mmCIF file of C-alpha atoms in Angstrom:
data_model
loop_
_atom_site.group_PDB
_atom_site.id
_atom_site.type_symbol
_atom_site.label_atom_id
_atom_site.label_comp_id
_atom_site.label_asym_id
_atom_site.label_seq_id
_atom_site.Cartn_x
_atom_site.Cartn_y
_atom_site.Cartn_z
ATOM 1 C CA MET A 15 18.636 12.645 1.043
ATOM 2 C CA THR A 16 19.578 15.838 -0.755
ATOM 3 C CA GLU A 17 16.135 17.248 -1.503
ATOM 4 C CA THR A 18 12.873 17.267 0.336
ATOM 5 C CA LYS A 19 10.826 14.103 -0.156
ATOM 6 C CA VAL A 20 7.119 14.232 0.561
ATOM 7 C CA ALA A 21 4.773 11.395 1.435
ATOM 8 C CA LEU A 22 1.005 11.407 1.802
ATOM 9 C CA VAL A 23 -0.475 8.787 4.100
ATOM 10 C CA VAL A 24 -4.196 8.295 3.560
ATOM 11 C CA GLY A 25 -5.724 6.494 6.511
ATOM 12 C CA GLY A 26 -2.700 7.202 8.680
ATOM 13 C CA GLY A 27 -4.266 7.814 12.067
ATOM 14 C CA SER A 28 -3.609 4.393 13.538
ATOM 15 C CA GLY A 29 -2.399 0.875 12.837
ATOM 16 C CA MET A 30 -0.243 0.152 9.809
ATOM 17 C CA GLY A 31 -0.946 3.543 8.250
ATOM 18 C CA ALA A 32 0.361 5.342 11.329
ATOM 19 C CA GLY A 33 3.345 2.997 11.443
ATOM 20 C CA ALA A 34 4.123 3.835 7.839
ATOM 21 C CA ALA A 35 3.906 7.564 8.554
ATOM 22 C CA ARG A 36 6.359 7.244 11.454
ATOM 23 C CA LYS A 37 8.809 5.180 9.423
ATOM 24 C CA LEU A 38 8.700 7.531 6.437
ATOM 25 C CA ALA A 39 9.288 10.510 8.735
ATOM 26 C CA ASP A 40 12.233 8.648 10.287
ATOM 27 C CA ASP A 41 13.590 8.129 6.775
ATOM 28 C CA GLY A 42 13.494 11.850 6.081
ATOM 29 C CA PHE A 43 10.146 12.286 4.346
ATOM 30 C CA GLU A 44 7.891 15.204 5.106
ATOM 31 C CA VAL A 45 4.532 13.605 5.832
ATOM 32 C CA ALA A 46 0.939 14.698 5.284
ATOM 33 C CA ILE A 47 -1.676 12.501 6.929
ATOM 34 C CA LEU A 48 -5.400 12.125 6.325
ATOM 35 C CA SER A 49 -7.570 10.313 8.831
ATOM 36 C CA SER A 50 -11.195 10.441 9.813
ATOM 37 C CA SER A 51 -10.628 10.254 13.557
ATOM 38 C CA GLY A 52 -8.398 13.237 14.172
ATOM 39 C CA LYS A 53 -5.543 10.945 15.215
ATOM 40 C CA GLY A 54 -3.825 11.693 11.922
ATOM 41 C CA GLU A 55 -3.659 15.391 12.707
ATOM 42 C CA ALA A 56 -2.160 14.644 16.116
ATOM 43 C CA LEU A 57 0.418 12.302 14.618
ATOM 44 C CA ALA A 58 1.275 14.811 11.896
ATOM 45 C CA ASP A 59 1.873 17.461 14.569
ATOM 46 C CA GLU A 60 4.175 15.062 16.393
ATOM 47 C CA LEU A 61 6.111 14.347 13.193
ATOM 48 C CA GLY A 62 6.315 17.980 12.105
ATOM 49 C CA GLY A 63 4.050 17.368 9.132
ATOM 50 C CA LEU A 64 0.543 18.387 8.226
ATOM 51 C CA GLY A 65 -2.683 16.649 9.066
ATOM 52 C CA VAL A 66 -6.167 16.726 7.630
ATOM 53 C CA THR A 67 -9.170 15.266 9.364
ATOM 54 C CA GLY A 68 -11.484 13.953 6.694
ATOM 55 C CA SER A 69 -12.636 10.965 4.722
ATOM 56 C CA ASN A 70 -10.947 9.018 1.951
ATOM 57 C CA ARG A 71 -14.436 8.782 0.422
ATOM 58 C CA SER A 72 -14.490 12.536 -0.085
ATOM 59 C CA ASN A 73 -12.785 13.959 -3.127
ATOM 60 C CA ASP A 74 -12.951 17.340 -1.398
ATOM 61 C CA ASP A 75 -11.077 16.084 1.661
ATOM 62 C CA LEU A 76 -8.473 14.326 -0.456
ATOM 63 C CA THR A 77 -8.043 17.441 -2.589
ATOM 64 C CA LYS A 78 -7.493 19.430 0.593
ATOM 65 C CA LEU A 79 -4.708 17.018 1.584
ATOM 66 C CA VAL A 80 -3.016 17.116 -1.817
ATOM 67 C CA ASP A 81 -3.308 20.882 -2.165
ATOM 68 C CA ALA A 82 -1.950 21.493 1.326
ATOM 69 C CA ALA A 83 1.059 19.253 0.690
ATOM 70 C CA VAL A 84 1.821 20.857 -2.659
ATOM 71 C CA GLU A 85 1.409 24.329 -1.212
ATOM 72 C CA ARG A 86 3.818 23.588 1.641
ATOM 73 C CA TRP A 87 6.425 21.423 -0.090
ATOM 74 C CA GLY A 88 5.775 21.735 -3.815
ATOM 75 C CA ARG A 89 5.827 18.027 -4.599
ATOM 76 C CA ILE A 90 4.514 14.535 -3.764
ATOM 77 C CA ASP A 91 6.966 11.638 -3.936
ATOM 78 C CA ALA A 92 5.004 8.867 -2.283
ATOM 79 C CA VAL A 93 1.420 8.035 -1.398
ATOM 80 C CA VAL A 94 0.545 5.321 1.099
ATOM 81 C CA SER A 95 -3.056 4.173 1.238
ATOM 82 C CA SER A 96 -4.315 2.335 4.274
ATOM 83 C CA ALA A 97 -7.896 1.266 4.822
ATOM 84 C CA GLY A 98 -10.213 0.618 7.719
ATOM 85 C CA HIS A 99 -12.255 -2.517 8.127
ATOM 86 C CA GLY A 100 -15.081 -3.164 5.697
ATOM 87 C CA PRO A 101 -18.190 -5.312 6.044
ATOM 88 C CA LYS A 102 -17.852 -8.944 7.061
ATOM 89 C CA GLY A 103 -20.287 -11.826 7.221
ATOM 90 C CA PRO A 104 -21.493 -14.949 5.410
ATOM 91 C CA VAL A 105 -21.020 -14.404 1.712
ATOM 92 C CA LEU A 106 -24.688 -14.440 0.731
ATOM 93 C CA GLU A 107 -25.848 -12.500 3.756
ATOM 94 C CA LEU A 108 -23.933 -9.382 2.843
ATOM 95 C CA THR A 109 -26.297 -6.827 1.353
ATOM 96 C CA ASP A 110 -25.818 -4.752 -1.768
ATOM 97 C CA ALA A 111 -24.992 -1.863 0.530
ATOM 98 C CA ASP A 112 -22.318 -3.980 2.249
ATOM 99 C CA TRP A 113 -20.665 -4.804 -1.064
ATOM 100 C CA HIS A 114 -20.755 -1.176 -2.164
ATOM 101 C CA ASP A 115 -19.261 -0.257 1.189
ATOM 102 C CA GLY A 116 -16.490 -2.787 0.653
ATOM 103 C CA MET A 117 -15.663 -1.233 -2.688
ATOM 104 C CA GLU A 118 -15.363 2.147 -0.975
ATOM 105 C CA PHE A 119 -13.063 0.744 1.721
ATOM 106 C CA TYR A 120 -10.766 -1.373 -0.397
ATOM 107 C CA LEU A 121 -10.720 -0.146 -3.992
ATOM 108 C CA LEU A 122 -11.956 3.406 -4.416
ATOM 109 C CA ASN A 123 -9.757 4.562 -1.517
ATOM 110 C CA VAL A 124 -6.815 4.021 -3.865
ATOM 111 C CA VAL A 125 -8.470 5.130 -7.107
ATOM 112 C CA ARG A 126 -9.477 8.514 -5.696
ATOM 113 C CA ILE A 127 -6.064 9.551 -4.361
ATOM 114 C CA ALA A 128 -4.361 8.217 -7.501
ATOM 115 C CA ARG A 129 -6.495 10.548 -9.612
ATOM 116 C CA LEU A 130 -5.380 13.523 -7.543
ATOM 117 C CA ALA A 131 -1.722 12.764 -6.857
ATOM 118 C CA THR A 132 -0.685 11.352 -10.250
ATOM 119 C CA PRO A 133 -0.876 14.716 -12.066
ATOM 120 C CA VAL A 134 1.492 16.179 -9.463
ATOM 121 C CA MET A 135 3.939 13.293 -9.924
ATOM 122 C CA LEU A 136 3.781 13.676 -13.701
ATOM 123 C CA GLU A 137 5.263 17.153 -13.316
ATOM 124 C CA GLN A 138 8.252 15.774 -11.404
ATOM 125 C CA GLU A 139 11.394 14.434 -13.030
ATOM 126 C CA ASN A 140 11.594 11.559 -10.589
ATOM 127 C CA GLY A 141 7.916 10.563 -10.806
ATOM 128 C CA GLY A 142 6.621 9.009 -7.609
ATOM 129 C CA ALA A 143 5.464 5.864 -5.881
ATOM 130 C CA PHE A 144 2.124 4.617 -4.600
ATOM 131 C CA VAL A 145 2.067 1.917 -1.946
ATOM 132 C CA ASN A 146 -1.270 0.394 -1.041
ATOM 133 C CA ILE A 147 -1.914 -1.750 2.015
ATOM 134 C CA SER A 148 -3.878 -4.757 0.797
ATOM 135 C CA THR A 149 -4.318 -8.218 2.356
ATOM 136 C CA TYR A 150 -2.919 -11.741 2.161
ATOM 137 C CA ALA A 151 -6.515 -12.729 1.328
ATOM 138 C CA ALA A 152 -6.434 -10.893 -2.022
ATOM 139 C CA PHE A 153 -5.419 -14.047 -3.895
ATOM 140 C CA GLU A 154 -6.463 -16.696 -1.404
ATOM 141 C CA PRO A 155 -9.830 -15.338 -0.288
ATOM 142 C CA GLU A 156 -11.351 -16.612 2.887
ATOM 143 C CA GLU A 157 -14.657 -16.227 4.648
ATOM 144 C CA LEU A 158 -13.214 -14.095 7.443
ATOM 145 C CA PHE A 159 -12.692 -11.167 5.092
ATOM 146 C CA PRO A 160 -15.105 -11.405 2.156
ATOM 147 C CA THR A 161 -15.274 -7.815 0.940
ATOM 148 C CA SER A 162 -11.573 -7.278 1.567
ATOM 149 C CA GLY A 163 -10.610 -10.293 -0.545
ATOM 150 C CA VAL A 164 -12.971 -9.477 -3.394
ATOM 151 C CA PHE A 165 -12.099 -5.833 -3.796
ATOM 152 C CA ARG A 166 -8.392 -6.154 -3.093
ATOM 153 C CA SER A 167 -8.052 -8.705 -5.858
ATOM 154 C CA GLY A 168 -9.699 -5.970 -7.927
ATOM 155 C CA LEU A 169 -7.129 -3.551 -6.532
ATOM 156 C CA ALA A 170 -4.392 -5.805 -7.916
ATOM 157 C CA ALA A 171 -5.966 -5.541 -11.375
ATOM 158 C CA PHE A 172 -6.308 -1.773 -11.031
ATOM 159 C CA THR A 173 -2.663 -1.608 -9.992
ATOM 160 C CA LYS A 174 -1.642 -3.480 -13.124
ATOM 161 C CA LEU A 175 -3.672 -1.144 -15.329
ATOM 162 C CA PHE A 176 -2.203 1.875 -13.562
ATOM 163 C CA THR A 177 1.355 0.667 -13.938
ATOM 164 C CA ASP A 178 0.845 -0.191 -17.605
ATOM 165 C CA LYS A 179 -0.051 3.442 -18.177
ATOM 166 C CA TYR A 180 2.398 5.244 -15.914
ATOM 167 C CA ALA A 181 5.513 3.055 -15.698
ATOM 168 C CA ALA A 182 7.160 5.038 -18.503
ATOM 169 C CA ASP A 183 6.606 8.206 -16.477
ATOM 170 C CA ASN A 184 8.498 6.645 -13.585
ATOM 171 C CA ILE A 185 5.366 6.521 -11.466
ATOM 172 C CA ARG A 186 5.169 3.210 -9.650
ATOM 173 C CA MET A 187 2.413 1.457 -7.747
ATOM 174 C CA ASN A 188 2.751 -1.644 -5.581
ATOM 175 C CA ASN A 189 0.603 -3.394 -3.011
ATOM 176 C CA VAL A 190 1.727 -4.938 0.247
ATOM 177 C CA LEU A 191 -0.295 -7.959 1.352
ATOM 178 C CA PRO A 192 -0.019 -8.328 5.128
ATOM 179 C CA GLY A 193 -1.094 -11.426 6.974
ATOM 180 C CA PHE A 194 -2.042 -11.203 10.628
ATOM 181 C CA ILE A 195 -0.287 -8.173 12.133
ATOM 182 C CA ASP A 196 -0.069 -6.979 15.746
ATOM 183 C CA SER A 197 -2.060 -3.846 14.955
ATOM 184 C CA LEU A 198 -5.035 -6.063 15.851
ATOM 185 C CA PRO A 199 -5.458 -8.188 19.009
ATOM 186 C CA GLU A 200 -3.884 -11.621 18.651
ATOM 187 C CA LYS A 201 -6.115 -14.686 18.434
ATOM 188 C CA GLU A 202 -4.666 -18.142 19.013
ATOM 189 C CA ASP A 203 -6.594 -19.841 16.193
ATOM 190 C CA ARG A 204 -5.107 -17.348 13.745
ATOM 191 C CA ARG A 205 -1.594 -17.431 15.176
ATOM 192 C CA SER A 206 -1.522 -21.208 14.931
ATOM 193 C CA ARG A 207 -2.072 -21.004 11.148
ATOM 194 C CA ILE A 208 1.064 -18.935 10.576
ATOM 195 C CA PRO A 209 4.137 -21.006 9.633
ATOM 196 C CA MET A 210 6.414 -18.508 11.394
ATOM 197 C CA GLY A 211 4.348 -19.089 14.525
ATOM 198 C CA ARG A 212 3.775 -15.442 15.311
ATOM 199 C CA TYR A 213 1.916 -12.337 14.225
ATOM 200 C CA GLY A 214 3.841 -9.841 12.146
ATOM 201 C CA ARG A 215 4.802 -6.531 13.657
ATOM 202 C CA THR A 216 3.601 -3.190 12.387
ATOM 203 C CA ASP A 217 7.206 -2.043 12.087
ATOM 204 C CA GLU A 218 7.945 -4.952 9.738
ATOM 205 C CA VAL A 219 5.147 -3.814 7.442
ATOM 206 C CA SER A 220 6.422 -0.236 7.708
ATOM 207 C CA GLU A 221 9.867 -1.360 6.540
ATOM 208 C CA LEU A 222 8.383 -2.905 3.402
ATOM 209 C CA ILE A 223 6.235 0.147 2.728
ATOM 210 C CA ALA A 224 9.230 2.457 3.135
ATOM 211 C CA PHE A 225 11.288 0.293 0.763
ATOM 212 C CA LEU A 226 8.572 0.435 -1.900
ATOM 213 C CA ALA A 227 8.166 4.186 -1.398
ATOM 214 C CA SER A 228 11.876 4.786 -1.818
ATOM 215 C CA ASP A 229 14.191 4.909 -4.811
ATOM 216 C CA LYS A 230 15.651 1.587 -3.669
ATOM 217 C CA SER A 231 12.682 -0.117 -5.345
ATOM 218 C CA SER A 232 12.970 1.973 -8.508
ATOM 219 C CA TYR A 233 12.415 -0.959 -10.922
ATOM 220 C CA ILE A 234 9.651 -2.640 -8.933
ATOM 221 C CA THR A 235 6.130 -1.765 -10.014
ATOM 222 C CA GLY A 236 2.764 -3.466 -10.363
ATOM 223 C CA GLN A 237 3.635 -6.020 -7.698
ATOM 224 C CA ASN A 238 1.699 -7.585 -4.856
ATOM 225 C CA ILE A 239 4.150 -8.475 -2.137
ATOM 226 C CA ARG A 240 3.118 -10.828 0.622
ATOM 227 C CA ILE A 241 4.333 -10.105 4.138
ATOM 228 C CA ASP A 242 2.508 -12.827 5.984
ATOM 229 C CA GLY A 243 4.918 -15.149 7.759
ATOM 230 C CA GLY A 244 4.210 -17.786 5.102
ATOM 231 C CA ILE A 245 0.456 -18.130 5.660
ATOM 232 C CA THR A 246 -0.440 -18.095 1.970
ATOM 233 C CA ARG A 247 0.077 -21.363 0.114
ATOM 234 C CA SER A 248 0.158 -20.401 -3.575
ATOM 235 C CA VAL A 249 3.486 -20.492 -5.381
ATOM 236 C CA MET B 4 6.023 -10.963 -21.146
ATOM 237 C CA ARG B 5 6.446 -7.577 -22.702
ATOM 238 C CA PHE B 6 9.494 -5.397 -23.003
ATOM 239 C CA PRO B 7 9.644 -2.496 -20.552
ATOM 240 C CA LYS B 8 10.533 0.970 -21.775
ATOM 241 C CA SER B 9 13.928 0.766 -20.111
ATOM 242 C CA SER B 10 16.181 -1.911 -18.700
ATOM 243 C CA GLY B 11 16.726 -2.109 -14.979
ATOM 244 C CA GLY B 12 20.198 -1.496 -13.609
ATOM 245 C CA PRO B 13 22.256 -3.957 -11.584
ATOM 246 C CA ASP B 14 21.943 -1.615 -8.623
ATOM 247 C CA GLU B 15 18.166 -1.903 -8.806
ATOM 248 C CA ASP B 16 18.414 -5.682 -8.707
ATOM 249 C CA ALA B 17 20.886 -5.417 -5.860
ATOM 250 C CA ASN B 18 18.590 -3.204 -3.824
ATOM 251 C CA ALA B 19 15.758 -5.678 -4.332
ATOM 252 C CA VAL B 20 17.994 -8.468 -3.045
ATOM 253 C CA VAL B 21 19.435 -6.617 -0.085
ATOM 254 C CA SER B 22 16.133 -5.419 1.358
ATOM 255 C CA PRO B 23 14.403 -8.842 1.591
ATOM 256 C CA ALA B 24 17.663 -10.297 2.937
ATOM 257 C CA SER B 25 17.775 -7.884 5.849
ATOM 258 C CA PRO B 26 16.333 -8.531 9.331
ATOM 259 C CA ALA B 27 13.772 -5.827 8.583
ATOM 260 C CA ALA B 28 12.070 -8.294 6.223
ATOM 261 C CA GLY B 29 11.518 -10.715 9.089
ATOM 262 C CA PHE B 30 7.866 -11.474 8.286
ATOM 263 C CA ILE B 31 8.320 -12.018 4.548
ATOM 264 C CA GLY B 32 8.583 -15.693 3.640
ATOM 265 C CA GLY B 33 7.873 -17.649 0.473
ATOM 266 C CA ALA B 34 7.261 -14.562 -1.647
ATOM 267 C CA ASN B 35 8.438 -13.982 -5.205
ATOM 268 C CA LEU B 36 9.378 -10.433 -6.094
ATOM 269 C CA ILE B 37 9.618 -9.394 -9.723
ATOM 270 C CA VAL B 38 12.006 -6.535 -10.481
ATOM 271 C CA GLY B 39 10.727 -5.911 -13.962
ATOM 272 C CA GLY B 40 9.611 -2.361 -14.607
ATOM 273 C CA ALA B 41 6.074 -3.566 -15.417
ATOM 274 C CA ALA B 42 7.296 -6.061 -18.022
ATOM 275 C CA MET B 43 4.897 -8.799 -16.934
ATOM 276 C CA SER B 44 1.375 -8.719 -18.304
ATOM 277 C CA LEU B 45 -0.256 -10.932 -15.683
ATOM 278 C CA VAL B 46 -1.525 -9.676 -12.352
ATOM 279 C CA GLN B 47 1.431 -10.682 -10.239
ATOM 280 C CA ILE B 48 0.986 -12.519 -6.941
#
């Protein structure tokens, strides 16, 4: 890598977001991490990057992250968006507030950072890449994850609209759709559904994220890529 | 199907083949990956 590459990881304090931050740092990216818990700041310190403790629901906090990265490194090459866990429950027992909360967790988390980081990428010759962590349930929704499935299928539509507009500017956006990953405790009834017979590893998801964030995926945009051990059935 | 603003290069196709073929893609199975520069109009799954 001949010039500094910079990645923002929103929701990078733990789980797949933290795994992505570590992998990108290993690959030579400077990393800036936002998390609500403070773990992101600690991880950023460990990786020699910068950390902001704040919320992905706050435009002010996200602006602080973007501004700090641009001030330190002058560019943003990649943005990884990870999310927490939104409301769950029987589909008609979720309240209006639950559904609004789900939209915050799984859709607006991407829309907000895209608004802020895209103008920076537009100023760069090489554009940039967004990688959003979605779910295998985006296109085969199931009752375990109702708000995640609903709003991440919406995220796929947003991603298509975004890429229609910005592909010519060399700004890409793709979603990774993990199945059951070892960032959560393993449950036998879930493991038994996976054709590969095992949970995926966080580092396997990180590899895919790093590929999509890199120039190696330079002609891939607007895609939803399943990394689920074969659990989804649709062709 | 639309026409993207630019054609992809063979190296871009090659990169998209090599990465899923590597051990690092050990949890990816049965997926279809379009290397199309946003040429497709449908929401791709």
